[in-house]
């Protein structure tokens, strides 16, 4: 499975986890995810904004336009109560999934040929 | 950005929101790249390049905004199906049933409006909520016109009817309500107003018929028969149109569906008038639909022109 495919199934969890820490705007989210994952997750704008707007329509997050001290208007995203519940479920599911994966792959490590 | 806005193919208010946000993103990114040593033009070009394929972004945004889920669709067709059931049960002349129906419609629409929620399903409810005051206006005009004539012909009649006086008194409030709601909807997207007003001509012609026969001529509507399948079919057609409208992604398809569907509804409604199929009725109904279809887009053009001159309407 490619990195993009793995990311596709977990975009919402990543975004909700980040927004739980503090409200953020789009570009800030891209930078934050990139820096926290040490460059592993490279979010493209074409993926990020449709995901944010879809989550907003589902009531998981809420976007608000705010003026910044520099005079720019940015759209900050806030996690909603529904978003917190969904995130809590996803985190629990992820824990179960990663434990199960680890317990299987840890016993069968493949040595690279050559 | 202009090319992207055209390709988005979603509602103008939503498209503007997306464009503003992406512009903000590009400025942030270009500024970051400049701080890393790139020239301004290089930084901007690279920021745009990183944005990716605009067609892909548009396609994804259309998936978010262009299509409605089945929950939205079921809620959107609910008022049409309720009206179809009322006509099927021939309860359209039962004031209590109609008042209950309109009461539910107005309450739901009002609550939704107050929440600032413009969910896709809410527009067909708003259409019926506007139908009540719009029809009362229509009847007022009819009553005043007929009453003025009857003052000459039969001085003891009509204009002094308490119901007519009540209607005339309500007319300014009804007009204010209809215009205010329609204006707010047009500001968001003119096409939703054309969509929401689909029931108005049918409701209007039917209400005028009830009004004329019941008040002026004393003939009760039981002449319609035990079950009114023909009117029921009109509202079922509207429900089917609603499903298609909400499932279509591109605006051009939606506009085509509205134009063709409105013409079909106009013909169906005029055939179902008690007077039977008559060409002038068909023409009148089609004119009514054409007006309802074109007024919102013209209105939106005026609002856009005002925004250009005076700044955005808040």
XYZ file of C-alpha atoms in Angstrom:
428
model
C 0.000 0.000 0.000
C 1.444 3.395 -0.976
C 1.880 6.256 1.436
C -0.875 8.212 -0.382
C -3.332 5.319 0.006
C -2.598 4.994 3.711
C -2.979 8.736 4.133
C -6.319 8.719 2.287
C -7.950 6.533 4.911
C -6.580 8.523 7.809
C -6.777 12.129 6.645
C -9.700 12.952 8.914
C -8.005 11.469 11.969
C -4.829 13.432 11.278
C -6.688 16.698 10.779
C -8.924 16.243 13.818
C -5.934 15.355 16.003
C -4.175 18.498 14.924
C -7.183 20.763 15.388
C -7.729 19.353 18.862
C -4.504 21.075 19.870
C -5.501 24.501 18.559
C -7.550 26.111 15.751
C -5.483 26.359 12.563
C -5.771 27.686 9.006
C -5.043 25.631 5.883
C -1.424 26.525 5.252
C -0.607 26.194 8.940
C -2.086 22.676 8.895
C 0.092 21.666 5.921
C 3.233 22.961 7.618
C 2.353 21.487 10.993
C 1.646 18.005 9.630
C 4.810 18.138 7.552
C 6.933 19.185 10.514
C 5.362 16.786 13.048
C 5.792 13.826 10.685
C 9.355 14.932 9.812
C 8.316 15.367 6.204
C 6.688 11.926 5.860
C 3.215 13.350 5.254
C 3.283 15.845 2.412
C -0.251 17.172 2.163
C -1.230 18.584 -1.217
C -3.637 21.501 -1.262
C -5.829 19.594 -3.704
C -6.383 16.987 -0.984
C -6.408 19.188 2.079
C -9.093 21.757 1.233
C -11.711 19.326 -0.109
C -11.152 17.231 3.046
C -11.525 20.266 5.321
C -14.694 21.410 3.535
C -16.187 17.924 3.593
C -15.485 17.639 7.329
C -17.069 21.022 7.878
C -20.214 19.920 6.079
C -20.286 16.812 8.228
C -20.122 19.007 11.329
C -16.768 17.677 12.534
C -15.060 21.061 12.289
C -16.146 24.655 11.875
C -14.412 27.259 9.695
C -14.372 30.920 10.753
C -12.812 33.874 8.931
C -10.604 35.893 11.261
C -8.431 38.936 10.841
C -4.777 38.434 11.697
C -2.606 41.136 13.327
C -0.894 41.542 9.924
C -4.221 42.575 8.394
C -4.821 39.352 6.460
C -8.043 37.394 6.664
C -7.618 33.704 7.259
C -10.060 30.886 7.661
C -9.374 29.111 10.945
C -10.799 25.662 11.552
C -12.115 24.659 14.972
C -12.944 21.133 16.083
C -16.578 20.704 17.126
C -18.040 18.537 19.866
C -19.068 15.978 17.241
C -15.503 16.096 15.889
C -14.132 15.315 19.366
C -16.390 12.271 19.703
C -15.431 11.016 16.237
C -11.743 11.559 16.979
C -12.018 9.640 20.222
C -13.569 6.656 18.334
C -10.938 6.837 15.592
C -8.073 6.971 18.095
C -9.385 3.926 19.918
C -9.824 2.084 16.608
C -6.304 3.085 15.547
C -4.847 1.747 18.791
C -6.563 -1.611 18.276
C -5.479 -1.710 14.617
C -1.840 -0.815 15.277
C -1.588 -3.313 18.157
C -2.974 -6.062 15.922
C -0.681 -5.091 13.022
C 2.380 -4.933 15.233
C 1.652 -8.264 16.833
C 1.508 -9.879 13.376
C 4.366 -8.162 11.546
C 6.752 -8.152 14.505
C 6.954 -11.986 14.277
C 7.696 -12.089 10.564
C 10.321 -9.550 9.641
C 11.713 -9.909 6.103
C 15.444 -9.576 5.562
C 16.312 -7.662 2.372
C 17.989 -9.873 -0.245
C 21.633 -9.392 -1.163
C -7.813 31.575 -9.767
C -10.361 32.868 -12.262
C -9.923 29.672 -14.289
C -10.361 27.604 -11.145
C -13.519 29.496 -10.180
C -15.037 28.722 -13.572
C -14.107 25.075 -13.336
C -15.407 24.648 -9.800
C -18.991 24.513 -11.047
C -20.445 24.909 -7.544
C -22.633 27.674 -6.101
C -21.158 31.206 -6.434
C -21.078 31.873 -2.674
C -19.330 28.567 -2.006
C -16.959 29.073 -4.952
C -15.992 32.548 -3.672
C -15.298 31.115 -0.232
C -13.036 28.418 -1.699
C -11.213 30.916 -3.932
C -10.616 33.355 -1.048
C -9.174 30.573 1.054
C -6.909 29.269 -1.716
C -5.694 32.804 -2.502
C -4.787 33.193 1.143
C -2.931 29.887 1.022
C -0.992 30.910 -2.110
C 0.046 34.232 -0.546
C 1.267 32.456 2.615
C 3.189 29.901 0.624
C 4.720 32.452 -1.760
C 5.771 34.593 1.198
C 7.413 31.554 2.827
C 9.258 30.708 -0.382
C 10.429 34.329 -0.728
C 11.808 34.206 2.794
C 13.820 31.156 1.665
C 15.508 33.294 -0.989
C 13.333 32.945 -4.087
C 12.392 35.974 -6.191
C 8.786 37.122 -5.896
C 7.758 35.881 -9.366
C 9.513 32.554 -8.839
C 7.889 32.128 -5.422
C 4.420 32.807 -6.798
C 4.907 30.485 -9.771
C 6.128 27.702 -7.496
C 3.243 28.218 -5.053
C 0.756 27.882 -7.912
C 2.582 24.806 -9.203
C 2.432 23.159 -5.765
C -1.300 23.727 -5.706
C -1.617 20.860 -8.195
C -4.023 20.200 -11.018
C -6.938 22.682 -10.819
C -9.238 20.198 -12.563
C -8.575 17.598 -9.869
C -9.165 20.153 -7.117
C -12.413 21.253 -8.805
C -13.574 17.666 -9.128
C -12.965 17.026 -5.428
C -14.738 20.241 -4.430
C -17.713 19.312 -6.599
C -17.882 16.025 -4.695
C -18.171 18.037 -1.488
C -20.582 20.743 -2.640
C -22.176 19.554 -5.847
C -23.933 16.422 -4.704
C -26.356 15.825 -1.891
C -26.521 12.768 0.341
C -29.641 10.612 0.568
C -30.588 12.119 3.926
C -30.686 15.574 2.313
C -32.641 14.200 -0.628
C -35.260 12.494 1.549
C -35.745 15.669 3.570
C -35.916 17.760 0.386
C -38.654 15.663 -1.219
C -40.680 15.370 2.013
C -42.829 18.507 1.455
C -43.581 17.516 -2.165
C -44.642 14.052 -1.046
C -46.740 15.533 1.767
C -48.544 17.730 -0.771
C -48.995 14.730 -3.091
C -50.562 12.775 -0.206
C -52.861 15.661 0.679
C -54.128 15.824 -2.908
C -54.391 12.036 -3.123
C -56.555 12.009 -0.002
C -58.509 14.949 -1.459
C -57.853 16.929 1.707
C -56.589 19.986 -0.110
C -59.823 21.809 0.800
C -59.572 20.871 4.457
C -58.391 24.075 6.095
C -57.151 22.263 9.208
C -54.951 19.869 7.211
C -53.577 22.652 5.032
C -52.943 24.886 8.045
C -51.136 22.022 9.785
C -49.039 21.354 6.686
C -48.081 25.003 6.269
C -47.481 25.337 10.018
C -44.976 22.465 9.971
C -43.327 23.849 6.834
C -43.001 27.369 8.244
C -41.721 26.155 11.655
C -39.033 23.920 10.109
C -37.986 26.613 7.610
C -37.864 29.285 10.301
C -35.776 27.140 12.666
C -33.408 26.295 9.833
C -33.167 29.917 8.739
C -32.415 31.083 12.296
C -29.573 28.564 12.590
C -28.058 30.090 9.473
C -28.076 26.646 7.939
C -28.576 26.585 4.197
C -28.564 22.816 3.836
C -29.542 21.587 0.417
C -32.800 20.088 1.669
C -34.005 23.322 3.228
C -34.701 25.108 -0.057
C -37.736 23.063 -1.044
C -39.189 23.734 2.437
C -38.472 27.439 2.032
C -40.284 27.342 -1.316
C -43.471 26.136 0.372
C -42.964 28.565 3.261
C -42.881 31.369 0.670
C -45.853 29.896 -1.184
C -48.303 30.783 1.604
C -47.635 34.557 1.648
C -47.110 34.646 -2.123
C -50.497 33.022 -2.698
C -52.175 35.327 -0.192
C -50.759 38.259 -2.183
C -52.085 36.791 -5.396
C -55.541 36.304 -3.875
C -55.452 39.854 -2.508
C -54.767 41.251 -5.952
C -57.525 39.082 -7.362
C -59.951 40.010 -4.575
C -59.259 43.729 -4.870
C -59.638 43.619 -8.637
C -62.768 41.529 -8.486
C -64.103 43.551 -5.546
C -63.626 46.846 -7.359
C -65.537 45.507 -10.283
C -68.240 43.998 -8.050
C -68.720 47.348 -6.270
C -70.101 48.597 -9.553
C -71.918 45.420 -10.375
C -73.090 44.195 -6.935
C -72.361 46.795 -4.235
C -73.206 44.435 -1.346
C -70.461 41.991 -2.176
C -66.924 40.867 -1.551
C -64.716 43.792 -0.748
C -66.387 43.906 2.691
C -65.838 40.211 3.294
C -63.797 39.868 6.565
C -61.516 37.274 4.944
C -60.722 39.651 2.111
C -60.072 42.526 4.549
C -57.752 40.250 6.556
C -55.924 39.257 3.386
C -55.458 42.854 2.315
C -54.145 43.705 5.790
C -51.628 40.861 5.632
C -50.467 41.700 2.123
C -47.663 44.164 3.027
C -46.206 41.750 5.612
C -46.450 38.887 3.132
C -44.698 40.938 0.469
C -41.951 41.968 2.930
C -41.414 38.372 4.030
C -41.282 36.957 0.495
C -38.906 39.662 -0.755
C -36.605 39.438 2.267
C -36.262 35.658 2.139
C -35.879 35.652 -1.650
C -33.229 38.401 -1.452
C -31.173 36.438 1.076
C -31.415 33.327 -1.064
C -30.517 35.195 -4.273
C -27.430 36.632 -2.562
C -26.226 33.070 -1.926
C -27.219 31.474 -5.222
C -29.946 32.541 -7.672
C -30.418 29.001 -8.925
C -31.662 27.774 -5.563
C -34.422 30.403 -5.688
C -35.545 29.152 -9.087
C -35.492 25.654 -7.614
C -37.360 26.649 -4.451
C -40.138 28.446 -6.327
C -41.159 25.398 -8.381
C -44.427 24.873 -6.469
C -45.530 28.539 -6.631
C -47.399 28.643 -10.000
C -49.238 25.396 -9.261
C -50.051 26.460 -5.716
C -51.146 29.856 -7.035
C -53.438 28.537 -9.767
C -54.939 25.967 -7.415
C -55.505 28.552 -4.648
C -57.122 30.982 -7.074
C -59.413 28.181 -8.204
C -60.383 27.327 -4.613
C -60.855 31.004 -3.817
C -62.955 31.761 -6.878
C -65.218 28.775 -6.541
C -65.619 28.681 -2.810
C -65.972 32.332 -1.981
C -67.470 33.882 -5.049
C -69.543 31.195 -6.611
C -70.319 29.010 -3.610
C -69.410 25.833 -5.471
C -67.511 23.442 -3.261
C -64.448 21.661 -4.472
C -65.885 18.207 -4.075
C -66.413 18.487 -7.801
C -62.795 17.374 -8.094
C -63.675 13.774 -7.206
C -62.656 11.468 -4.371
C -58.986 11.264 -5.330
C -57.018 13.923 -7.136
C -54.450 11.841 -9.014
C -53.574 14.564 -11.497
C -52.411 17.075 -8.868
C -50.713 14.288 -6.983
C -48.729 13.469 -10.152
C -47.521 17.083 -10.366
C -46.083 17.006 -6.838
C -44.551 13.543 -7.397
C -42.905 14.969 -10.554
C -41.538 17.808 -8.439
C -40.150 15.272 -5.975
C -38.430 13.391 -8.827
C -37.020 16.656 -10.180
C -35.690 17.426 -6.707
C -33.858 14.092 -6.548
C -32.261 14.696 -9.956
C -31.406 18.328 -9.133
C -29.636 17.343 -5.926
C -27.791 14.460 -7.551
C -26.495 16.447 -10.522
C -23.068 17.947 -9.946
C -22.547 20.613 -12.596
C -24.556 23.817 -12.581
C -25.207 23.691 -16.301
C -27.008 20.346 -15.875
C -28.996 21.738 -12.954
C -30.035 24.802 -14.992
C -31.092 22.611 -17.926
C -33.110 20.358 -15.637
C -34.833 23.376 -14.090
C -35.709 24.870 -17.487
C -37.063 21.611 -18.938
C -38.726 20.539 -15.698
C -40.431 23.900 -15.215
C -41.828 23.738 -18.768
C -43.121 20.194 -18.145
C -44.669 21.225 -14.807
C -46.280 24.277 -16.432
C -47.918 22.141 -19.096
C -49.031 19.506 -16.565
C -50.490 22.179 -14.289
C -52.405 23.918 -17.074
C -53.820 20.629 -18.354
C -55.041 19.903 -14.818
C -56.865 23.192 -14.396
C -60.616 22.673 -13.900
C -61.262 24.489 -17.157
C -59.443 21.690 -19.009
C -56.709 22.017 -21.601
C -56.712 25.487 -23.161
C -53.813 27.101 -24.981
C -53.993 30.474 -23.130
C -53.725 28.607 -19.792
C -50.640 26.760 -20.995
C -49.064 30.027 -22.193
C -49.874 31.773 -18.896
C -48.383 28.971 -16.841
C -45.248 28.852 -18.970
C -44.880 32.640 -18.673
C -45.210 32.337 -14.887
C -42.453 29.717 -14.803
C -40.229 31.683 -17.184
C -40.607 34.736 -14.903
C -39.756 32.726 -11.784
C -36.756 31.293 -13.560
C -35.349 34.569 -14.893
C -36.133 37.021 -12.066
C -33.610 35.502 -9.604
C -30.748 35.601 -12.120
C -31.542 39.218 -13.050
C -31.791 40.104 -9.376
C -28.404 38.517 -8.757
C -26.932 40.585 -11.624
C -28.225 43.765 -9.955
C -26.744 42.706 -6.580
C -23.387 41.975 -8.241
C -23.415 45.392 -9.926
C -24.158 47.061 -6.560
C -21.300 45.140 -4.964
C -18.929 46.373 -7.645
C -19.968 49.985 -7.043
C -20.475 50.011 -3.255
C -18.495 47.042 -1.972
C -19.904 43.733 -0.711
C -23.463 43.559 0.595
C -23.209 42.232 4.167
